[in-house]
Every structure is written in C-alpha cells, then in structure tokens.
PDB file of N, CA and C in Angstrom:
ATOM      1  N   MET A   1       0.843  -1.173   0.000  1.00 53.00           N
ATOM      2  CA  MET A   1       0.000   0.000   0.000  1.00 53.00           C
ATOM      3  C   MET A   1       0.891   1.240   0.000  1.00 53.00           C
ATOM      4  N   VAL A   2       0.499   2.244  -0.758  1.00 55.00           N
ATOM      5  CA  VAL A   2       1.294   3.455  -0.924  1.00 55.00           C
ATOM      6  C   VAL A   2       1.529   4.181   0.392  1.00 55.00           C
ATOM      7  N   ASP A   3       0.538   4.193   1.264  1.00 68.00           N
ATOM      8  CA  ASP A   3       0.671   4.975   2.494  1.00 68.00           C
ATOM      9  C   ASP A   3       1.287   4.198   3.648  1.00 68.00           C
ATOM     10  N   ASP A   4       1.839   3.003   3.396  1.00 89.00           N
ATOM     11  CA  ASP A   4       2.435   2.206   4.474  1.00 89.00           C
ATOM     12  C   ASP A   4       3.536   2.952   5.223  1.00 89.00           C
ATOM     13  N   VAL A   5       4.380   3.672   4.504  1.00 94.00           N
ATOM     14  CA  VAL A   5       5.474   4.394   5.153  1.00 94.00           C
ATOM     15  C   VAL A   5       4.919   5.495   6.060  1.00 94.00           C
ATOM     16  N   TYR A   6       3.808   6.091   5.669  1.00 94.00           N
ATOM     17  CA  TYR A   6       3.198   7.144   6.487  1.00 94.00           C
ATOM     18  C   TYR A   6       2.444   6.547   7.663  1.00 94.00           C
ATOM     19  N   LEU A   7       1.864   5.384   7.470  1.00 94.00           N
ATOM     20  CA  LEU A   7       1.216   4.683   8.578  1.00 94.00           C
ATOM     21  C   LEU A   7       2.253   4.296   9.627  1.00 94.00           C
ATOM     22  N   GLN A   8       3.402   3.816   9.179  1.00 95.00           N
ATOM     23  CA  GLN A   8       4.461   3.462  10.125  1.00 95.00           C
ATOM     24  C   GLN A   8       4.954   4.700  10.870  1.00 95.00           C
ATOM     25  N   ALA A   9       5.108   5.801  10.154  1.00 96.00           N
ATOM     26  CA  ALA A   9       5.516   7.053  10.810  1.00 96.00           C
ATOM     27  C   ALA A   9       4.478   7.474  11.840  1.00 96.00           C
ATOM     28  N   TYR A  10       3.200   7.308  11.512  1.00 96.00           N
ATOM     29  CA  TYR A  10       2.128   7.654  12.451  1.00 96.00           C
ATOM     30  C   TYR A  10       2.208   6.794  13.707  1.00 96.00           C
ATOM     31  N   ARG A  11       2.406   5.498  13.508  1.00 95.00           N
ATOM     32  CA  ARG A  11       2.485   4.584  14.658  1.00 95.00           C
ATOM     33  C   ARG A  11       3.723   4.855  15.507  1.00 95.00           C
ATOM     34  N   ASP A  12       4.799   5.291  14.856  1.00 96.00           N
ATOM     35  CA  ASP A  12       6.046   5.561  15.588  1.00 96.00           C
ATOM     36  C   ASP A  12       6.057   6.924  16.271  1.00 96.00           C
ATOM     37  N   GLY A  13       5.416   7.923  15.652  1.00 97.00           N
ATOM     38  CA  GLY A  13       5.558   9.274  16.191  1.00 97.00           C
ATOM     39  C   GLY A  13       4.354  10.186  16.070  1.00 97.00           C
ATOM     40  N   GLY A  14       3.224   9.645  15.649  1.00 96.00           N
ATOM     41  CA  GLY A  14       2.018  10.463  15.568  1.00 96.00           C
ATOM     42  C   GLY A  14       1.952  11.325  14.313  1.00 96.00           C
ATOM     43  N   LEU A  15       1.008  12.242  14.323  1.00 97.00           N
ATOM     44  CA  LEU A  15       0.749  13.081  13.151  1.00 97.00           C
ATOM     45  C   LEU A  15       1.916  13.998  12.813  1.00 97.00           C
ATOM     46  N   ASN A  16       2.606  14.495  13.816  1.00 98.00           N
ATOM     47  CA  ASN A  16       3.768  15.350  13.530  1.00 98.00           C
ATOM     48  C   ASN A  16       4.820  14.588  12.742  1.00 98.00           C
ATOM     49  N   ALA A  17       5.012  13.317  13.055  1.00 98.00           N
ATOM     50  CA  ALA A  17       5.987  12.499  12.327  1.00 98.00           C
ATOM     51  C   ALA A  17       5.567  12.320  10.871  1.00 98.00           C
ATOM     52  N   VAL A  18       4.272  12.151  10.637  1.00 97.00           N
ATOM     53  CA  VAL A  18       3.768  12.003   9.265  1.00 97.00           C
ATOM     54  C   VAL A  18       4.017  13.289   8.482  1.00 97.00           C
ATOM     55  N   ASN A  19       3.656  14.413   9.066  1.00 97.00           N
ATOM     56  CA  ASN A  19       3.851  15.695   8.381  1.00 97.00           C
ATOM     57  C   ASN A  19       5.326  15.996   8.153  1.00 97.00           C
ATOM     58  N   ASP A  20       6.168  15.669   9.113  1.00 98.00           N
ATOM     59  CA  ASP A  20       7.612  15.865   8.943  1.00 98.00           C
ATOM     60  C   ASP A  20       8.159  14.992   7.819  1.00 98.00           C
ATOM     61  N   LEU A  21       7.691  13.749   7.750  1.00 97.00           N
ATOM     62  CA  LEU A  21       8.144  12.839   6.698  1.00 97.00           C
ATOM     63  C   LEU A  21       7.703  13.337   5.323  1.00 97.00           C
ATOM     64  N   LEU A  22       6.481  13.827   5.230  1.00 96.00           N
ATOM     65  CA  LEU A  22       6.008  14.387   3.961  1.00 96.00           C
ATOM     66  C   LEU A  22       6.880  15.564   3.527  1.00 96.00           C
ATOM     67  N   LYS A  23       7.226  16.436   4.465  1.00 96.00           N
ATOM     68  CA  LYS A  23       8.081  17.582   4.136  1.00 96.00           C
ATOM     69  C   LYS A  23       9.474  17.134   3.710  1.00 96.00           C
ATOM     70  N   GLU A  24       9.960  16.071   4.345  1.00 97.00           N
ATOM     71  CA  GLU A  24      11.288  15.552   3.993  1.00 97.00           C
ATOM     72  C   GLU A  24      11.283  14.941   2.594  1.00 97.00           C
ATOM     73  N   HIS A  25      10.266  14.133   2.299  1.00 95.00           N
ATOM     74  CA  HIS A  25      10.189  13.447   1.002  1.00 95.00           C
ATOM     75  C   HIS A  25       9.787  14.383  -0.134  1.00 95.00           C
ATOM     76  N   PHE A  26       8.967  15.387   0.172  1.00 96.00           N
ATOM     77  CA  PHE A  26       8.419  16.284  -0.850  1.00 96.00           C
ATOM     78  C   PHE A  26       8.574  17.732  -0.380  1.00 96.00           C
ATOM     79  N   PRO A  27       9.751  18.324  -0.612  1.00 95.00           N
ATOM     80  CA  PRO A  27      10.027  19.655  -0.076  1.00 95.00           C
ATOM     81  C   PRO A  27       9.165  20.775  -0.675  1.00 95.00           C
ATOM     82  N   THR A  28       8.644  20.602  -1.878  1.00 93.00           N
ATOM     83  CA  THR A  28       7.818  21.664  -2.454  1.00 93.00           C
ATOM     84  C   THR A  28       6.353  21.445  -2.090  1.00 93.00           C
ATOM     85  N   ASP A  29       5.664  22.550  -1.829  1.00 91.00           N
ATOM     86  CA  ASP A  29       4.248  22.469  -1.457  1.00 91.00           C
ATOM     87  C   ASP A  29       3.424  21.770  -2.532  1.00 91.00           C
ATOM     88  N   ARG A  30       3.683  22.078  -3.788  1.00 91.00           N
ATOM     89  CA  ARG A  30       2.898  21.495  -4.883  1.00 91.00           C
ATOM     90  C   ARG A  30       3.006  19.969  -4.893  1.00 91.00           C
ATOM     91  N   ASP A  31       4.213  19.450  -4.751  1.00 94.00           N
ATOM     92  CA  ASP A  31       4.390  17.994  -4.724  1.00 94.00           C
ATOM     93  C   ASP A  31       3.725  17.383  -3.500  1.00 94.00           C
ATOM     94  N   ARG A  32       3.863  18.056  -2.366  1.00 93.00           N
ATOM     95  CA  ARG A  32       3.271  17.556  -1.126  1.00 93.00           C
ATOM     96  C   ARG A  32       1.747  17.529  -1.224  1.00 93.00           C
ATOM     97  N   VAL A  33       1.152  18.553  -1.849  1.00 93.00           N
ATOM     98  CA  VAL A  33      -0.303  18.586  -2.031  1.00 93.00           C
ATOM     99  C   VAL A  33      -0.752  17.381  -2.851  1.00 93.00           C
ATOM    100  N   MET A  34      -0.029  17.061  -3.923  1.00 94.00           N
ATOM    101  CA  MET A  34      -0.413  15.916  -4.756  1.00 94.00           C
ATOM    102  C   MET A  34      -0.374  14.614  -3.957  1.00 94.00           C
ATOM    103  N   VAL A  35       0.649  14.434  -3.149  1.00 94.00           N
ATOM    104  CA  VAL A  35       0.765  13.216  -2.348  1.00 94.00           C
ATOM    105  C   VAL A  35      -0.331  13.169  -1.285  1.00 94.00           C
ATOM    106  N   MET A  36      -0.584  14.297  -0.630  1.00 94.00           N
ATOM    107  CA  MET A  36      -1.624  14.320   0.405  1.00 94.00           C
ATOM    108  C   MET A  36      -3.013  14.102  -0.187  1.00 94.00           C
ATOM    109  N   GLU A  37      -3.248  14.563  -1.412  1.00 94.00           N
ATOM    110  CA  GLU A  37      -4.524  14.267  -2.068  1.00 94.00           C
ATOM    111  C   GLU A  37      -4.672  12.761  -2.257  1.00 94.00           C
ATOM    112  N   GLY A  38      -3.575  12.093  -2.619  1.00 94.00           N
ATOM    113  CA  GLY A  38      -3.603  10.639  -2.746  1.00 94.00           C
ATOM    114  C   GLY A  38      -3.864   9.954  -1.417  1.00 94.00           C
ATOM    115  N   LEU A  39      -3.241  10.439  -0.352  1.00 95.00           N
ATOM    116  CA  LEU A  39      -3.485   9.875   0.977  1.00 95.00           C
ATOM    117  C   LEU A  39      -4.948  10.059   1.372  1.00 95.00           C
ATOM    118  N   GLN A  40      -5.477  11.252   1.130  1.00 95.00           N
ATOM    119  CA  GLN A  40      -6.876  11.518   1.463  1.00 95.00           C
ATOM    120  C   GLN A  40      -7.809  10.599   0.675  1.00 95.00           C
ATOM    121  N   ASP A  41      -7.481  10.355  -0.584  1.00 95.00           N
ATOM    122  CA  ASP A  41      -8.315   9.500  -1.434  1.00 95.00           C
ATOM    123  C   ASP A  41      -8.389   8.061  -0.937  1.00 95.00           C
ATOM    124  N   THR A  42      -7.416   7.628  -0.132  1.00 93.00           N
ATOM    125  CA  THR A  42      -7.476   6.263   0.404  1.00 93.00           C
ATOM    126  C   THR A  42      -8.593   6.110   1.422  1.00 93.00           C
ATOM    127  N   GLY A  43      -9.037   7.222   1.999  1.00 94.00           N
ATOM    128  CA  GLY A  43     -10.061   7.183   3.033  1.00 94.00           C
ATOM    129  C   GLY A  43      -9.512   6.965   4.430  1.00 94.00           C
ATOM    130  N   TYR A  44      -8.206   6.795   4.551  1.00 94.00           N
ATOM    131  CA  TYR A  44      -7.584   6.555   5.855  1.00 94.00           C
ATOM    132  C   TYR A  44      -6.987   7.810   6.481  1.00 94.00           C
ATOM    133  N   TRP A  45      -6.877   8.868   5.720  1.00 96.00           N
ATOM    134  CA  TRP A  45      -6.222  10.083   6.203  1.00 96.00           C
ATOM    135  C   TRP A  45      -7.124  11.285   5.991  1.00 96.00           C
ATOM    136  N   ALA A  46      -7.174  12.166   6.997  1.00 97.00           N
ATOM    137  CA  ALA A  46      -7.890  13.437   6.880  1.00 97.00           C
ATOM    138  C   ALA A  46      -6.850  14.550   6.767  1.00 97.00           C
ATOM    139  N   ILE A  47      -7.083  15.457   5.845  1.00 96.00           N
ATOM    140  CA  ILE A  47      -6.148  16.538   5.573  1.00 96.00           C
ATOM    141  C   ILE A  47      -6.849  17.876   5.808  1.00 96.00           C
ATOM    142  N   THR A  48      -6.155  18.803   6.446  1.00 93.00           N
ATOM    143  CA  THR A  48      -6.623  20.181   6.540  1.00 93.00           C
ATOM    144  C   THR A  48      -5.950  20.946   5.411  1.00 93.00           C
ATOM    145  N   TRP A  49      -6.757  21.558   4.565  1.00 92.00           N
ATOM    146  CA  TRP A  49      -6.220  22.256   3.397  1.00 92.00           C
ATOM    147  C   TRP A  49      -6.243  23.761   3.579  1.00 92.00           C
ATOM    148  N   HIS A  50      -5.244  24.418   3.013  1.00 89.00           N
ATOM    149  CA  HIS A  50      -5.260  25.870   2.855  1.00 89.00           C
ATOM    150  C   HIS A  50      -5.520  26.114   1.380  1.00 89.00           C
ATOM    151  N   GLU A  51      -6.524  26.907   1.095  1.00 79.00           N
ATOM    152  CA  GLU A  51      -6.851  27.194  -0.298  1.00 79.00           C
ATOM    153  C   GLU A  51      -6.638  28.674  -0.593  1.00 79.00           C
ATOM    154  N   LYS A  52      -6.278  28.925  -1.821  1.00 78.00           N
ATOM    155  CA  LYS A  52      -5.964  30.278  -2.263  1.00 78.00           C
ATOM    156  C   LYS A  52      -6.763  30.560  -3.535  1.00 78.00           C
ATOM    157  N   LYS A  53      -7.133  31.797  -3.740  1.00 84.00           N
ATOM    158  CA  LYS A  53      -7.847  32.172  -4.964  1.00 84.00           C
ATOM    159  C   LYS A  53      -6.920  32.050  -6.160  1.00 84.00           C
ATOM    160  N   HIS A  54      -7.425  31.415  -7.199  1.00 80.00           N
ATOM    161  CA  HIS A  54      -6.680  31.304  -8.448  1.00 80.00           C
ATOM    162  C   HIS A  54      -6.888  32.593  -9.237  1.00 80.00           C
ATOM    163  N   PRO A  55      -5.841  33.120  -9.869  1.00 85.00           N
ATOM    164  CA  PRO A  55      -5.977  34.377 -10.623  1.00 85.00           C
ATOM    165  C   PRO A  55      -7.052  34.324 -11.717  1.00 85.00           C
ATOM    166  N   ASN A  56      -7.309  33.142 -12.255  1.00 88.00           N
ATOM    167  CA  ASN A  56      -8.309  32.988 -13.316  1.00 88.00           C
ATOM    168  C   ASN A  56      -9.677  32.607 -12.777  1.00 88.00           C
ATOM    169  N   GLY A  57      -9.840  32.663 -11.475  1.00 85.00           N
ATOM    170  CA  GLY A  57     -11.110  32.304 -10.850  1.00 85.00           C
ATOM    171  C   GLY A  57     -11.016  30.961 -10.163  1.00 85.00           C
ATOM    172  N   GLY A  58     -11.872  30.750  -9.199  1.00 86.00           N
ATOM    173  CA  GLY A  58     -11.876  29.500  -8.456  1.00 86.00           C
ATOM    174  C   GLY A  58     -10.820  29.499  -7.361  1.00 86.00           C
ATOM    175  N   MET A  59     -10.672  28.351  -6.747  1.00 78.00           N
ATOM    176  CA  MET A  59      -9.732  28.180  -5.645  1.00 78.00           C
ATOM    177  C   MET A  59      -8.799  27.015  -5.962  1.00 78.00           C
ATOM    178  N   TYR A  60      -7.635  27.028  -5.340  1.00 75.00           N
ATOM    179  CA  TYR A  60      -6.731  25.892  -5.447  1.00 75.00           C
ATOM    180  C   TYR A  60      -6.048  25.676  -4.101  1.00 75.00           C
ATOM    181  N   ARG A  61      -5.639  24.441  -3.862  1.00 79.00           N
ATOM    182  CA  ARG A  61      -4.937  24.088  -2.628  1.00 79.00           C
ATOM    183  C   ARG A  61      -3.470  24.430  -2.796  1.00 79.00           C
ATOM    184  N   ASP A  62      -2.962  25.270  -1.891  1.00 84.00           N
ATOM    185  CA  ASP A  62      -1.544  25.606  -2.006  1.00 84.00           C
ATOM    186  C   ASP A  62      -0.696  24.899  -0.957  1.00 84.00           C
ATOM    187  N   PHE A  63      -1.306  24.409   0.126  1.00 89.00           N
ATOM    188  CA  PHE A  63      -0.613  23.537   1.062  1.00 89.00           C
ATOM    189  C   PHE A  63      -1.634  22.917   2.004  1.00 89.00           C
ATOM    190  N   GLY A  64      -1.185  21.938   2.760  1.00 94.00           N
ATOM    191  CA  GLY A  64      -2.074  21.260   3.696  1.00 94.00           C
ATOM    192  C   GLY A  64      -1.281  20.578   4.789  1.00 94.00           C
ATOM    193  N   ARG A  65      -2.016  19.929   5.682  1.00 95.00           N
ATOM    194  CA  ARG A  65      -1.403  19.227   6.814  1.00 95.00           C
ATOM    195  C   ARG A  65      -2.270  18.025   7.153  1.00 95.00           C
ATOM    196  N   VAL A  66      -1.642  16.885   7.388  1.00 97.00           N
ATOM    197  CA  VAL A  66      -2.383  15.705   7.816  1.00 97.00           C
ATOM    198  C   VAL A  66      -2.901  15.974   9.219  1.00 97.00           C
ATOM    199  N   LYS A  67      -4.225  15.843   9.410  1.00 97.00           N
ATOM    200  CA  LYS A  67      -4.801  16.146  10.724  1.00 97.00           C
ATOM    201  C   LYS A  67      -5.283  14.917  11.471  1.00 97.00           C
ATOM    202  N   ALA A  68      -5.473  13.784  10.768  1.00 97.00           N
ATOM    203  CA  ALA A  68      -5.958  12.593  11.465  1.00 97.00           C
ATOM    204  C   ALA A  68      -5.717  11.347  10.632  1.00 97.00           C
ATOM    205  N   TYR A  69      -5.488  10.246  11.332  1.00 96.00           N
ATOM    206  CA  TYR A  69      -5.495   8.927  10.716  1.00 96.00           C
ATOM    207  C   TYR A  69      -6.840   8.308  11.053  1.00 96.00           C
ATOM    208  N   LEU A  70      -7.568   7.871  10.039  1.00 95.00           N
ATOM    209  CA  LEU A  70      -8.935   7.391  10.209  1.00 95.00           C
ATOM    210  C   LEU A  70      -9.055   5.872  10.182  1.00 95.00           C
ATOM    211  N   GLY A  71      -7.936   5.179  10.011  1.00 89.00           N
ATOM    212  CA  GLY A  71      -7.959   3.720   9.962  1.00 89.00           C
ATOM    213  C   GLY A  71      -8.240   3.124  11.328  1.00 89.00           C
ATOM    214  N   ASP A  72      -8.631   1.875  11.298  1.00 69.00           N
ATOM    215  CA  ASP A  72      -8.977   1.208  12.558  1.00 69.00           C
ATOM    216  C   ASP A  72      -7.797   0.471  13.175  1.00 69.00           C
ATOM    217  N   GLY A  73      -6.637   0.529  12.534  1.00 60.00           N
ATOM    218  CA  GLY A  73      -5.449  -0.111  13.087  1.00 60.00           C
ATOM    219  C   GLY A  73      -5.294  -1.573  12.716  1.00 60.00           C
ATOM    220  N   ASP A  74      -6.226  -2.114  11.938  1.00 54.00           N
ATOM    221  CA  ASP A  74      -6.167  -3.530  11.565  1.00 54.00           C
ATOM    222  C   ASP A  74      -5.541  -3.752  10.199  1.00 54.00           C
ATOM    223  N   GLU A  75      -4.988  -2.718   9.577  1.00 49.00           N
ATOM    224  CA  GLU A  75      -4.416  -2.895   8.243  1.00 49.00           C
ATOM    225  C   GLU A  75      -3.130  -3.660   8.327  1.00 49.00           C
TER     226      GLU A  75
END
C-alpha cells in the first residue's frame, strides 16, 4: 500500500511524524499537495487544506497538513 510508510511514521511518532516525513520526502508544497490528495483519497487520512484564490477564478490548494489517521489499526 502506498501509504504504508506514512502509517508506520504515524504509529512511531504520531501526526507530527507524518507531516515531517512528507516535508522531507516532498520539499515543495505542490508535490506535497499531490501526495496528500492521494493519501486523502485512500479514506484513511484526513487533511486540513489551505486554499488560495486562483488568478483565473476558483480556488486551489496551495498547502495542507495531515490532521488525522482514520484507519482502525487492523491494516
């Protein structure tokens, strides 16, 4: 599973460890947003997003933070 390394970080050090690992692996906000969107899509991770107005209209996510692991621990 793609998020296994983040699950292990969560079990070892909590949410701060997950966010630190994401920053280490993906130093740019844009890359980190793409990875966190994938984590959120698994249904096991909740992300708090910061959104910014796009110059052409609409909103876009410019950064985020993992706020919760939603799994039951049986994975």
